[in-house]
Amino acid sequence: MSLHGNYDSENIFAKILRGEIPCVKVYEDAATLAFMDVFPQSHGHTLVIPKGVEARNFLEMPTKQISHYMESVQKVALAVERALGPDGIVITQFNGEAAGQTVFHLHFHIIPRWTDKQLGDHANGQMADMEELQAIAAEIQAEL
Ligand code: 5GP
């Protein structure tokens, strides 16, 4: 799918938002949901998505809602930092297939990094153990 196109309400994150498929939730408010990436590139890889909008990418996000959304991204990133104590954190976001986007509902990645640990492949990794993800999510939640 390209940078431009119609929002597909059957995308996996739309299904998560509707509760049709499960996620390991980290944080939720009226306009934001954060949950663990099931194919994590690192320990604690978390995704933050906006609720109530049909934005395929950042360019399509209604401008007036960006501020709250970015506050939520920072809030979750701070909790990840406090909970997991990484050496660094990548906060990233892809727009369009050519940029690496694979799921077409806007999301920011929060990817903790450790100097001695290699980064896993993007959207091509091993599925995480669900109990392990639940435990990490609980650690992050405790710092929110
Ligand atoms: P993108 O490639 O669009 O930037 O990122 C999509 C992310 O969603 C990838 O990191 C991928 O691992 C993750 N992902 C794909 N399918 C699922 C899923 O069913 N549940 C969760 N929690 N993450 C998913």
mmCIF file of C-alpha atoms and ligand atoms in Angstrom:
data_model
loop_
_atom_site.group_PDB
_atom_site.id
_atom_site.type_symbol
_atom_site.label_atom_id
_atom_site.label_comp_id
_atom_site.label_asym_id
_atom_site.label_seq_id
_atom_site.Cartn_x
_atom_site.Cartn_y
_atom_site.Cartn_z
ATOM 1 C CA MET A 1 0.000 0.000 0.000
ATOM 2 C CA SER A 2 1.321 3.413 -0.881
ATOM 3 C CA LEU A 3 1.560 6.632 1.022
ATOM 4 C CA HIS A 4 -1.858 7.663 -0.296
ATOM 5 C CA GLY A 5 -5.049 5.630 -0.235
ATOM 6 C CA ASN A 6 -8.224 4.919 1.647
ATOM 7 C CA TYR A 7 -8.262 3.852 5.282
ATOM 8 C CA ASP A 8 -8.932 0.100 5.491
ATOM 9 C CA SER A 9 -11.066 -0.521 8.573
ATOM 10 C CA GLU A 10 -9.989 -4.188 8.494
ATOM 11 C CA ASN A 11 -6.356 -3.353 9.327
ATOM 12 C CA ILE A 12 -5.012 -5.192 12.352
ATOM 13 C CA PHE A 13 -4.865 -2.152 14.644
ATOM 14 C CA ALA A 14 -8.467 -1.185 13.804
ATOM 15 C CA LYS A 15 -9.421 -4.725 14.839
ATOM 16 C CA ILE A 16 -7.485 -4.313 18.088
ATOM 17 C CA LEU A 17 -9.282 -1.005 18.735
ATOM 18 C CA ARG A 18 -12.655 -2.686 18.194
ATOM 19 C CA GLY A 19 -11.654 -5.513 20.527
ATOM 20 C CA GLU A 20 -11.910 -8.092 17.747
ATOM 21 C CA ILE A 21 -8.387 -9.319 18.369
ATOM 22 C CA PRO A 22 -6.478 -9.149 21.635
ATOM 23 C CA CYS A 23 -3.507 -7.002 22.549
ATOM 24 C CA VAL A 24 -1.274 -6.716 25.583
ATOM 25 C CA LYS A 25 -2.360 -3.284 26.752
ATOM 26 C CA VAL A 26 0.024 -0.822 28.384
ATOM 27 C CA TYR A 27 -1.967 2.425 28.470
ATOM 28 C CA GLU A 28 -5.337 3.720 27.328
ATOM 29 C CA ASP A 29 -7.177 7.026 27.467
ATOM 30 C CA ALA A 30 -10.054 8.519 25.490
ATOM 31 C CA ALA A 31 -7.894 9.156 22.441
ATOM 32 C CA THR A 32 -4.910 6.805 22.702
ATOM 33 C CA LEU A 33 -4.074 3.122 23.085
ATOM 34 C CA ALA A 34 -0.597 1.729 23.764
ATOM 35 C CA PHE A 35 0.211 -1.973 23.611
ATOM 36 C CA MET A 36 3.151 -4.339 23.239
ATOM 37 C CA ASP A 37 4.400 -5.160 19.733
ATOM 38 C CA VAL A 38 3.958 -8.924 19.256
ATOM 39 C CA PHE A 39 7.015 -9.119 16.983
ATOM 40 C CA PRO A 40 9.286 -6.968 19.161
ATOM 41 C CA GLN A 41 12.525 -5.561 17.818
ATOM 42 C CA SER A 42 13.758 -5.264 21.401
ATOM 43 C CA HIS A 43 12.702 -6.028 24.970
ATOM 44 C CA GLY A 44 9.813 -3.642 25.719
ATOM 45 C CA HIS A 45 8.965 -2.613 22.129
ATOM 46 C CA THR A 46 5.683 -0.719 22.545
ATOM 47 C CA LEU A 47 3.259 0.811 20.020
ATOM 48 C CA VAL A 48 1.129 3.905 20.588
ATOM 49 C CA ILE A 49 -1.901 4.456 18.339
ATOM 50 C CA PRO A 50 -4.630 7.111 18.185
ATOM 51 C CA LYS A 51 -8.247 6.124 18.805
ATOM 52 C CA GLY A 52 -11.281 7.503 17.006
ATOM 53 C CA VAL A 53 -9.478 8.579 13.821
ATOM 54 C CA GLU A 54 -9.061 7.007 10.422
ATOM 55 C CA ALA A 55 -5.460 8.142 9.968
ATOM 56 C CA ARG A 56 -3.298 5.744 7.985
ATOM 57 C CA ASN A 57 -0.162 7.698 8.824
ATOM 58 C CA PHE A 58 1.109 10.826 10.539
ATOM 59 C CA LEU A 59 0.329 13.022 7.523
ATOM 60 C CA GLU A 60 -3.350 12.099 7.823
ATOM 61 C CA MET A 61 -3.639 12.742 11.557
ATOM 62 C CA PRO A 62 -6.021 15.664 12.240
ATOM 63 C CA THR A 63 -3.704 18.490 13.301
ATOM 64 C CA LYS A 64 -5.732 19.407 16.379
ATOM 65 C CA GLN A 65 -5.352 15.877 17.763
ATOM 66 C CA ILE A 66 -1.589 15.621 17.267
ATOM 67 C CA SER A 67 -0.733 17.423 20.469
ATOM 68 C CA HIS A 68 -2.576 15.002 22.748
ATOM 69 C CA TYR A 69 -1.303 12.030 20.762
ATOM 70 C CA MET A 70 2.330 13.128 21.056
ATOM 71 C CA GLU A 71 1.870 13.757 24.772
ATOM 72 C CA SER A 72 0.709 10.155 25.057
ATOM 73 C CA VAL A 73 3.747 8.922 23.103
ATOM 74 C CA GLN A 74 6.032 10.798 25.504
ATOM 75 C CA LYS A 75 4.093 9.579 28.570
ATOM 76 C CA VAL A 76 4.500 5.947 27.512
ATOM 77 C CA ALA A 77 8.158 6.457 26.513
ATOM 78 C CA LEU A 78 8.914 7.914 29.962
ATOM 79 C CA ALA A 79 7.244 4.934 31.627
ATOM 80 C CA VAL A 80 9.230 2.539 29.407
ATOM 81 C CA GLU A 81 12.425 4.353 30.402
ATOM 82 C CA ARG A 82 11.630 4.213 34.114
ATOM 83 C CA ALA A 83 10.480 0.589 33.995
ATOM 84 C CA LEU A 84 13.172 -0.955 31.837
ATOM 85 C CA GLY A 85 16.179 1.363 32.232
ATOM 86 C CA PRO A 86 17.450 1.147 28.636
ATOM 87 C CA ASP A 87 20.621 2.881 27.420
ATOM 88 C CA GLY A 88 18.618 4.594 24.676
ATOM 89 C CA ILE A 89 15.131 4.663 23.159
ATOM 90 C CA VAL A 90 14.240 4.810 19.475
ATOM 91 C CA ILE A 91 10.912 6.564 18.862
ATOM 92 C CA THR A 92 9.977 6.089 15.244
ATOM 93 C CA GLN A 93 7.111 6.087 12.796
ATOM 94 C CA PHE A 94 6.852 5.101 9.107
ATOM 95 C CA ASN A 95 4.657 6.659 6.425
ATOM 96 C CA GLY A 96 3.943 4.475 3.383
ATOM 97 C CA GLU A 97 5.228 1.088 2.326
ATOM 98 C CA ALA A 98 8.338 2.600 0.754
ATOM 99 C CA ALA A 99 9.244 3.994 4.173
ATOM 100 C CA GLY A 100 8.785 0.586 5.837
ATOM 101 C CA GLN A 101 5.175 0.846 7.020
ATOM 102 C CA THR A 102 3.355 -2.488 7.179
ATOM 103 C CA VAL A 103 0.217 -1.680 9.212
ATOM 104 C CA PHE A 104 -1.853 1.212 7.890
ATOM 105 C CA HIS A 105 -3.221 2.772 11.063
ATOM 106 C CA LEU A 106 -0.970 5.500 12.472
ATOM 107 C CA HIS A 107 1.402 4.269 15.177
ATOM 108 C CA PHE A 108 4.607 5.324 16.879
ATOM 109 C CA HIS A 109 7.148 2.693 17.883
ATOM 110 C CA ILE A 110 8.877 3.020 21.261
ATOM 111 C CA ILE A 111 11.917 0.744 21.049
ATOM 112 C CA PRO A 112 14.240 0.537 24.056
ATOM 113 C CA ARG A 113 17.906 -0.050 23.174
ATOM 114 C CA TRP A 114 20.824 -1.470 25.115
ATOM 115 C CA THR A 115 24.384 -0.928 23.949
ATOM 116 C CA ASP A 116 25.215 -4.633 24.117
ATOM 117 C CA LYS A 117 21.990 -5.918 22.482
ATOM 118 C CA GLN A 118 21.349 -6.054 18.762
ATOM 119 C CA LEU A 119 18.129 -4.659 17.316
ATOM 120 C CA GLY A 120 15.738 -7.246 15.871
ATOM 121 C CA ASP A 121 14.374 -6.987 12.336
ATOM 122 C CA HIS A 122 11.498 -4.607 11.684
ATOM 123 C CA ALA A 123 8.143 -6.408 11.197
ATOM 124 C CA ASN A 124 9.966 -9.645 10.515
ATOM 125 C CA GLY A 125 10.789 -11.020 13.925
ATOM 126 C CA GLN A 126 9.724 -13.913 16.109
ATOM 127 C CA MET A 127 6.359 -13.755 17.816
ATOM 128 C CA ALA A 128 6.884 -12.938 21.482
ATOM 129 C CA ASP A 129 5.783 -15.122 24.373
ATOM 130 C CA MET A 130 2.481 -13.629 25.589
ATOM 131 C CA GLU A 131 3.188 -14.195 29.303
ATOM 132 C CA GLU A 132 6.510 -12.432 28.893
ATOM 133 C CA LEU A 133 4.792 -9.490 27.161
ATOM 134 C CA GLN A 134 2.193 -9.312 29.955
ATOM 135 C CA ALA A 135 4.984 -9.138 32.530
ATOM 136 C CA ILE A 136 6.790 -6.333 30.657
ATOM 137 C CA ALA A 137 3.496 -4.423 30.192
ATOM 138 C CA ALA A 138 2.853 -4.669 33.944
ATOM 139 C CA GLU A 139 6.304 -3.218 34.654
ATOM 140 C CA ILE A 140 5.623 -0.292 32.296
ATOM 141 C CA GLN A 141 2.116 0.267 33.689
ATOM 142 C CA ALA A 142 3.550 0.517 37.182
ATOM 143 C CA GLU A 143 5.539 3.565 36.021
ATOM 144 C CA LEU A 144 2.671 5.411 34.296
HETATM 145 P P1 5GP B 1 5.002 -0.706 10.814
HETATM 146 O O1 5GP B 1 5.777 -1.679 9.967
HETATM 147 O O2 5GP B 1 3.668 -0.452 10.176
HETATM 148 O O3 5GP B 1 5.750 0.522 11.173
HETATM 149 O O4 5GP B 1 4.770 -1.412 12.214
HETATM 150 C C1 5GP B 1 3.789 -2.354 12.445
HETATM 151 C C2 5GP B 1 4.167 -3.049 13.718
HETATM 152 O O5 5GP B 1 3.059 -3.803 14.138
HETATM 153 C C3 5GP B 1 5.351 -4.021 13.563
HETATM 154 O O6 5GP B 1 6.365 -3.666 14.478
HETATM 155 C C4 5GP B 1 4.738 -5.370 13.869
HETATM 156 O O7 5GP B 1 5.613 -6.195 14.589
HETATM 157 C C5 5GP B 1 3.506 -5.030 14.674
HETATM 158 N N1 5GP B 1 2.405 -5.951 14.559
HETATM 159 C C6 5GP B 1 1.977 -6.586 13.441
HETATM 160 N N2 5GP B 1 0.882 -7.334 13.710
HETATM 161 C C7 5GP B 1 0.620 -7.157 15.028
HETATM 162 C C8 5GP B 1 -0.402 -7.670 15.893
HETATM 163 O O8 5GP B 1 -1.282 -8.439 15.512
HETATM 164 N N3 5GP B 1 -0.364 -7.258 17.185
HETATM 165 C C9 5GP B 1 0.608 -6.405 17.657
HETATM 166 N N4 5GP B 1 0.557 -6.077 18.948
HETATM 167 N N5 5GP B 1 1.580 -5.913 16.871
HETATM 168 C C10 5GP B 1 1.576 -6.282 15.565
#
